[in-house]
mmCIF file of C-alpha atoms in Angstrom:
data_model
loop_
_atom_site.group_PDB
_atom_site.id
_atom_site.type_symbol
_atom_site.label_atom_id
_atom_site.label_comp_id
_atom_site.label_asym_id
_atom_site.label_seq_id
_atom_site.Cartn_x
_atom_site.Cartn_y
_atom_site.Cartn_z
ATOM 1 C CA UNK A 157 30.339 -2.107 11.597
ATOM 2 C CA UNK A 158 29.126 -5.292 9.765
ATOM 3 C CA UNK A 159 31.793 -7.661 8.054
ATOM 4 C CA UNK A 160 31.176 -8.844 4.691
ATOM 5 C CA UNK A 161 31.092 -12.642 4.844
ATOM 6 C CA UNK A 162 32.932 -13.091 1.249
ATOM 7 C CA UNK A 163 33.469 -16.443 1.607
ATOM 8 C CA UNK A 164 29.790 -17.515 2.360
ATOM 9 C CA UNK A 165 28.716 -14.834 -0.407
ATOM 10 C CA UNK A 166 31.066 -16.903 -3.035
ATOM 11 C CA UNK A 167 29.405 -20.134 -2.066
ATOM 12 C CA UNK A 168 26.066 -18.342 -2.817
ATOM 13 C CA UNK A 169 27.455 -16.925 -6.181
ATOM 14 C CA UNK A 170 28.689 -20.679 -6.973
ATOM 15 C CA UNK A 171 25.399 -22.195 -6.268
ATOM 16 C CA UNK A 172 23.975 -19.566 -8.386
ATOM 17 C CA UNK A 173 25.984 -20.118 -11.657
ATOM 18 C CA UNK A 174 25.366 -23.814 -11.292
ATOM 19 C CA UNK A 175 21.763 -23.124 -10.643
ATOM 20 C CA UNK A 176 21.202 -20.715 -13.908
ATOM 21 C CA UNK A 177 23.679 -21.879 -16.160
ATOM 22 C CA UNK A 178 23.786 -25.708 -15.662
ATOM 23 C CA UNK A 179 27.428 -27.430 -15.324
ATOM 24 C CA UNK A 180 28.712 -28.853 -11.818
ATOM 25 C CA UNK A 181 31.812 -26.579 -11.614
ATOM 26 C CA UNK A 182 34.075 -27.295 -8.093
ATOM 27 C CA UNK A 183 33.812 -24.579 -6.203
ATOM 28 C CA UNK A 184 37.382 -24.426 -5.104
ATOM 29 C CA UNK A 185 38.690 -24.233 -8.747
ATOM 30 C CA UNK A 186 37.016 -20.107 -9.315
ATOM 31 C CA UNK A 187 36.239 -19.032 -5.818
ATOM 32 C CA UNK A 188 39.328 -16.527 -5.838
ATOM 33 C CA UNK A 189 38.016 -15.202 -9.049
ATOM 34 C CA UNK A 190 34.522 -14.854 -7.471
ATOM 35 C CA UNK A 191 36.253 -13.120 -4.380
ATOM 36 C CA UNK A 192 38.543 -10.387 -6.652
ATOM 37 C CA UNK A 193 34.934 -9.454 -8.627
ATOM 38 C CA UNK A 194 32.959 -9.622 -4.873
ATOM 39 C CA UNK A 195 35.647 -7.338 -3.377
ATOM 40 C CA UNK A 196 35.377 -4.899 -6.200
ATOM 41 C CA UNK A 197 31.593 -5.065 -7.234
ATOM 42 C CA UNK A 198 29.563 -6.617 -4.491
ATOM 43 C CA UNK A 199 27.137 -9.259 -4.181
ATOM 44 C CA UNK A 200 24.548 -7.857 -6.451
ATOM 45 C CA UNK A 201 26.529 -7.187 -9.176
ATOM 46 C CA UNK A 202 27.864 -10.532 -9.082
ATOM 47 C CA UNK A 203 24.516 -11.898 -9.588
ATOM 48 C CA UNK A 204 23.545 -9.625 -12.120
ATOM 49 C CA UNK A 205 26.430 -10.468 -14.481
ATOM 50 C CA UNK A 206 25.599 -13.780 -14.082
ATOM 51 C CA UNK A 207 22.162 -13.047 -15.254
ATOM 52 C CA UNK A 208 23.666 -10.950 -18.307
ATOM 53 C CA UNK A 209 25.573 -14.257 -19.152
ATOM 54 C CA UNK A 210 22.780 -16.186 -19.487
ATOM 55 C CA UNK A 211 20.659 -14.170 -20.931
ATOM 56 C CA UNK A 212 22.719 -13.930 -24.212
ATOM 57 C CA UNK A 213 22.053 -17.115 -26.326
ATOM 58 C CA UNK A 214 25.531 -16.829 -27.922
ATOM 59 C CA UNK A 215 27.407 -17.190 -24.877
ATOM 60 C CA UNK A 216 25.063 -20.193 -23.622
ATOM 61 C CA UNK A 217 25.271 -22.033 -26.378
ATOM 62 C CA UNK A 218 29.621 -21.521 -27.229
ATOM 63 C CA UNK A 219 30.807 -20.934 -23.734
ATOM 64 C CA UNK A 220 28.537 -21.891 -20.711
ATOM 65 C CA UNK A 221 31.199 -24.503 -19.810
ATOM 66 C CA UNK A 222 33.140 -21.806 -19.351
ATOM 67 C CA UNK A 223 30.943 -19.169 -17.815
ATOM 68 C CA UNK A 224 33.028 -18.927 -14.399
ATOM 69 C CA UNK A 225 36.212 -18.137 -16.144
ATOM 70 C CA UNK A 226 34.430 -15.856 -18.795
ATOM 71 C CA UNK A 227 32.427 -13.876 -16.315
ATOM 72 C CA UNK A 228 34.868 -13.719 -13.739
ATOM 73 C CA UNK A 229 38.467 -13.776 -15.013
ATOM 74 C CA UNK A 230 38.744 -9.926 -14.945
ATOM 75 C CA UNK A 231 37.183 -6.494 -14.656
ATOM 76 C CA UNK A 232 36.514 -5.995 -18.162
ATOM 77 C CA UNK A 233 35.302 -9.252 -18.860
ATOM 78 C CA UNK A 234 32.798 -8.980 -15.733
ATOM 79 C CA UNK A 235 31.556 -5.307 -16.506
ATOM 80 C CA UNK A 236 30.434 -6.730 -20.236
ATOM 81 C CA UNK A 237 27.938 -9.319 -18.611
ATOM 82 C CA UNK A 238 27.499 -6.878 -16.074
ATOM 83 C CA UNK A 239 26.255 -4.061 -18.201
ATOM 84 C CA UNK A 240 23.282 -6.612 -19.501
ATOM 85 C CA UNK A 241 22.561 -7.641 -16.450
ATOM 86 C CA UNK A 242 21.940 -4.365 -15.382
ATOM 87 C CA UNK A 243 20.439 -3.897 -18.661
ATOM 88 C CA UNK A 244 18.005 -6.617 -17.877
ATOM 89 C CA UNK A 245 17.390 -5.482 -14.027
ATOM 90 C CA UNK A 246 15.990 -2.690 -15.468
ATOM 91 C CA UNK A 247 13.982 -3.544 -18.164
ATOM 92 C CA UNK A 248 12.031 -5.824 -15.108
ATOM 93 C CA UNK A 249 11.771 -3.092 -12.601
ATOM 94 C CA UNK A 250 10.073 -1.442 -15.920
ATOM 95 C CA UNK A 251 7.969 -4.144 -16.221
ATOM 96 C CA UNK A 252 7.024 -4.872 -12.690
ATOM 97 C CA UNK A 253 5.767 -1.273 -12.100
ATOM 98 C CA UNK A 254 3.463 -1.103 -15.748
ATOM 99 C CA UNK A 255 2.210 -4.429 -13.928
ATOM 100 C CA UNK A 256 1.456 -2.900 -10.640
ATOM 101 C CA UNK A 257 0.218 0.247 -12.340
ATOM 102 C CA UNK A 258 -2.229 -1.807 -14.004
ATOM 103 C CA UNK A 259 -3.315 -4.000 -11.153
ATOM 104 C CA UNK A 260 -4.099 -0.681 -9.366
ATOM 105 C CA UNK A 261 -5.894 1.036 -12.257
ATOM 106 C CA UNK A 262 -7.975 -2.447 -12.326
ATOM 107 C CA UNK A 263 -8.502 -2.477 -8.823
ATOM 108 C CA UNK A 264 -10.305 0.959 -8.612
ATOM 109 C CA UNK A 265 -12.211 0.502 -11.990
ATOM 110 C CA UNK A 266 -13.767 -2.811 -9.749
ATOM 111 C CA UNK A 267 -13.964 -0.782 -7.395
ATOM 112 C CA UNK A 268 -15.700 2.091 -8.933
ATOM 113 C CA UNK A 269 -18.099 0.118 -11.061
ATOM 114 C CA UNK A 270 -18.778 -1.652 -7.495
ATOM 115 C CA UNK A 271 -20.256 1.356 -6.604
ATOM 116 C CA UNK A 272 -22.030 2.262 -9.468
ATOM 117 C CA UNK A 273 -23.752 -1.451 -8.861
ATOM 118 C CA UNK A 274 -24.527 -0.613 -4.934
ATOM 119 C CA UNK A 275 -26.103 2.595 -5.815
ATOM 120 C CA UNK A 276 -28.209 1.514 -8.671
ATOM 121 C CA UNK A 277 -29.115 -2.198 -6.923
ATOM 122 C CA UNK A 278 -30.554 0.922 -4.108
ATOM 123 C CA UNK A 279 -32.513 3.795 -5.891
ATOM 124 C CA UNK A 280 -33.837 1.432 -8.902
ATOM 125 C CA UNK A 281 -34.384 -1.569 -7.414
ATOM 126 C CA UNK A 282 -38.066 -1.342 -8.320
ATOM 127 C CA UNK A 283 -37.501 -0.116 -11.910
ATOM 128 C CA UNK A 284 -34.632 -3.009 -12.497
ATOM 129 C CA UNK A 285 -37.409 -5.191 -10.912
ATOM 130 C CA UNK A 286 -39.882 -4.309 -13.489
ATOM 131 C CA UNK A 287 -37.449 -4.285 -16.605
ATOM 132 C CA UNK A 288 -36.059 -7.598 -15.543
ATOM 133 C CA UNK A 289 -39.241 -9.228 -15.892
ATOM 134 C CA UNK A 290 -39.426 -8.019 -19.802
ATOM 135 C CA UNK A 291 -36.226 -9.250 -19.854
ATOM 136 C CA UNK A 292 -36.988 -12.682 -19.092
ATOM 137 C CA UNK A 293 -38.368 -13.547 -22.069
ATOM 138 C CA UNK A 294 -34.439 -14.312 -23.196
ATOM 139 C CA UNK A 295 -34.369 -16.340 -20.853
ATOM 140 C CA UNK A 296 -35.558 -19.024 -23.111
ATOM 141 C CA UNK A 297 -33.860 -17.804 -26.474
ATOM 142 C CA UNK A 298 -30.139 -17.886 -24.690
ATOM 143 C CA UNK A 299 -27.797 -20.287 -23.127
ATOM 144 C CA UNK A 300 -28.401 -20.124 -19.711
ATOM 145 C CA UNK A 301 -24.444 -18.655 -18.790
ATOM 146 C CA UNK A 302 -25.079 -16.478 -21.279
ATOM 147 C CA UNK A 303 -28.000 -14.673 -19.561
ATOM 148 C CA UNK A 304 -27.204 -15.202 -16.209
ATOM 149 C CA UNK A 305 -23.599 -13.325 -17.571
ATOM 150 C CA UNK A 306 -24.848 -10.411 -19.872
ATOM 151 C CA UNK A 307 -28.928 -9.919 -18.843
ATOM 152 C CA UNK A 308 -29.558 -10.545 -15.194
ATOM 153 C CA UNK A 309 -27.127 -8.422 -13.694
ATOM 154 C CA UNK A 310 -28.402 -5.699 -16.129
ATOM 155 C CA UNK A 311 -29.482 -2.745 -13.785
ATOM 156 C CA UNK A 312 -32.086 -0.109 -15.031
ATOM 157 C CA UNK A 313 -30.133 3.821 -15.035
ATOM 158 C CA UNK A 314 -32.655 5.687 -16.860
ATOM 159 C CA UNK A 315 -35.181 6.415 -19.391
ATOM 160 C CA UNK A 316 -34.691 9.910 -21.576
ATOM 161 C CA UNK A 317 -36.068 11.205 -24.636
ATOM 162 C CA UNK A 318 -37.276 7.740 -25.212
ATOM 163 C CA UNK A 319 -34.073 5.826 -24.708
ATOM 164 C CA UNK A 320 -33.468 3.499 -22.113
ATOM 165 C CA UNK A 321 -30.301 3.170 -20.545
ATOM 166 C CA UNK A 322 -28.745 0.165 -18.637
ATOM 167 C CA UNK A 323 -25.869 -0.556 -16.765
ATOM 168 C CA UNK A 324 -23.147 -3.271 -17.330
ATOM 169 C CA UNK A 325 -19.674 -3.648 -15.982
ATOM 170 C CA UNK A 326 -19.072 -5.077 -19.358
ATOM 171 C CA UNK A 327 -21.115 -3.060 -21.477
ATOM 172 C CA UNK A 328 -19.432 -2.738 -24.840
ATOM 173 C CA UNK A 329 -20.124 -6.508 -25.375
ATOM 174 C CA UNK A 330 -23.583 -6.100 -24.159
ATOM 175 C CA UNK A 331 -24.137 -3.610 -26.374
ATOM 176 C CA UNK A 332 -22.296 -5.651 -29.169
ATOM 177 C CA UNK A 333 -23.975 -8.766 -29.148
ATOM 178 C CA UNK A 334 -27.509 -8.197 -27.088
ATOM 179 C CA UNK A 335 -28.660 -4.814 -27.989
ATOM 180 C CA UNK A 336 -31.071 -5.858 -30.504
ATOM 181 C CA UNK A 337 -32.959 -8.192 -27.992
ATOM 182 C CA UNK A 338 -32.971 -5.613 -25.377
ATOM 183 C CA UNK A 339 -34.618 -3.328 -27.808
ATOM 184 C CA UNK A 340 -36.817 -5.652 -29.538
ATOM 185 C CA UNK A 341 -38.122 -7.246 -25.891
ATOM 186 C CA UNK A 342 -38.404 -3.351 -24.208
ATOM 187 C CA UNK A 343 -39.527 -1.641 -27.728
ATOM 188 C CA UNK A 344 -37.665 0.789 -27.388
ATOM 189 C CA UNK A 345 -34.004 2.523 -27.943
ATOM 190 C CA UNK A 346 -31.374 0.941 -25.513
ATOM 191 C CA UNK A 347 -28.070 1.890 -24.407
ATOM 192 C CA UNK A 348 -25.663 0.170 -22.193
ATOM 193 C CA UNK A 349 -23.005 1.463 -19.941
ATOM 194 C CA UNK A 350 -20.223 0.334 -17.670
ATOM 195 C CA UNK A 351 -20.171 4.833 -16.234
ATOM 196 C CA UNK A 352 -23.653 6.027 -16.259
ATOM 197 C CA UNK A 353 -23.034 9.833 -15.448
ATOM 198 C CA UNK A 354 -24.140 11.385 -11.797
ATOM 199 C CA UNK A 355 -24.329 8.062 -10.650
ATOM 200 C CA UNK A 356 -21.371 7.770 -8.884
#
């Protein structure tokens, strides 16, 4: 069976409140407070009612001199920063998985248009080949980033019922802002897309 180190784990908790909070408190003066609250609540919990302490802009501004004594000097006074910083824990954890959720959901719409890209770049290489040449005409009638951005890297998808249809991992602002050049260099009806269907 492990033993708790509760002195080492009050140093910690000391470094920590002078660390977050910002006054040069002697260690010696609270560490029996920190060890009654360590005893009770653990490590963790120390550090999160910490964290509820500073958090609330009342308590920094009127009492961070006294944060060791207000956090610490008893149960009830602990559990009330304690309950924020739990509060606060959460609210993280919240926003740490919408942030991984959305890092994945980017991560396979990268790696689906990817796809798309490969497949097209493959089995229309010769019609992209042939558009692109139209296409070069812009060449001279846009920035340069501008149409090495938004009108090289257009790939030919298909041509139906007299519509032309393009593909573009950003294709609602190649639609936006080009669509009337596309049209007016290929003469005809042009749509782009970022999911051309039965490509992929």
């Amino acid at each position: 069976m492990t033993t708790i180190d509760y002195d080492s784990q009050a140093t910690e908790i000391h470094d920590y409140i002078v660390k977050e909070i910002g006054h040069n408190w002697r260690l010696p003066t609270w560490k029996k407070k920190y060890l009654a609250r360590l005893k009770k609540y653990g490590f963790d919990k120390c550090i999160l009612a910490i964290d509820g302490f500073r958090v609330q802009s009342w308590w920094m501004e009127h009492k961070s001199q006294d944060a060791p004594d207000v956090i610490f000097r008893s149960d009830k006074s602990f559990e009330r920063f304690l309950v924020v910083g739990e509060k606060l824990r959460e609210q993280q954890e919240t926003r740490d998985q919408k942030t991984r959720k959305e890092e994945r959901e980017t991560q396979d719409r990268e790696t689906h248009l990817s796809s798309i890209r490969e497949k097209l770049e493959r089995d229309n290489a010769d019609l992209t080949a042939r558009m692109q040449r139209k296409l070069e005409t812009l060449r001279d009638q846009l920035q340069e980033l501008s149409f090495s951005l938004y009108i090289a890297p257009l790939l030919y998808v298909s041509f139906i019922d007299g519509i032309i249809t393009v593909f573009h991992e950003n294709a609602s602002w190649v639609q936006e802002h080009y669509q009337p050049r596309l049209e007016r260099v290929l003469g005809v009806p042009v749509v782009v897309t970022d999911d051309p269907a039965g490509v992929i």
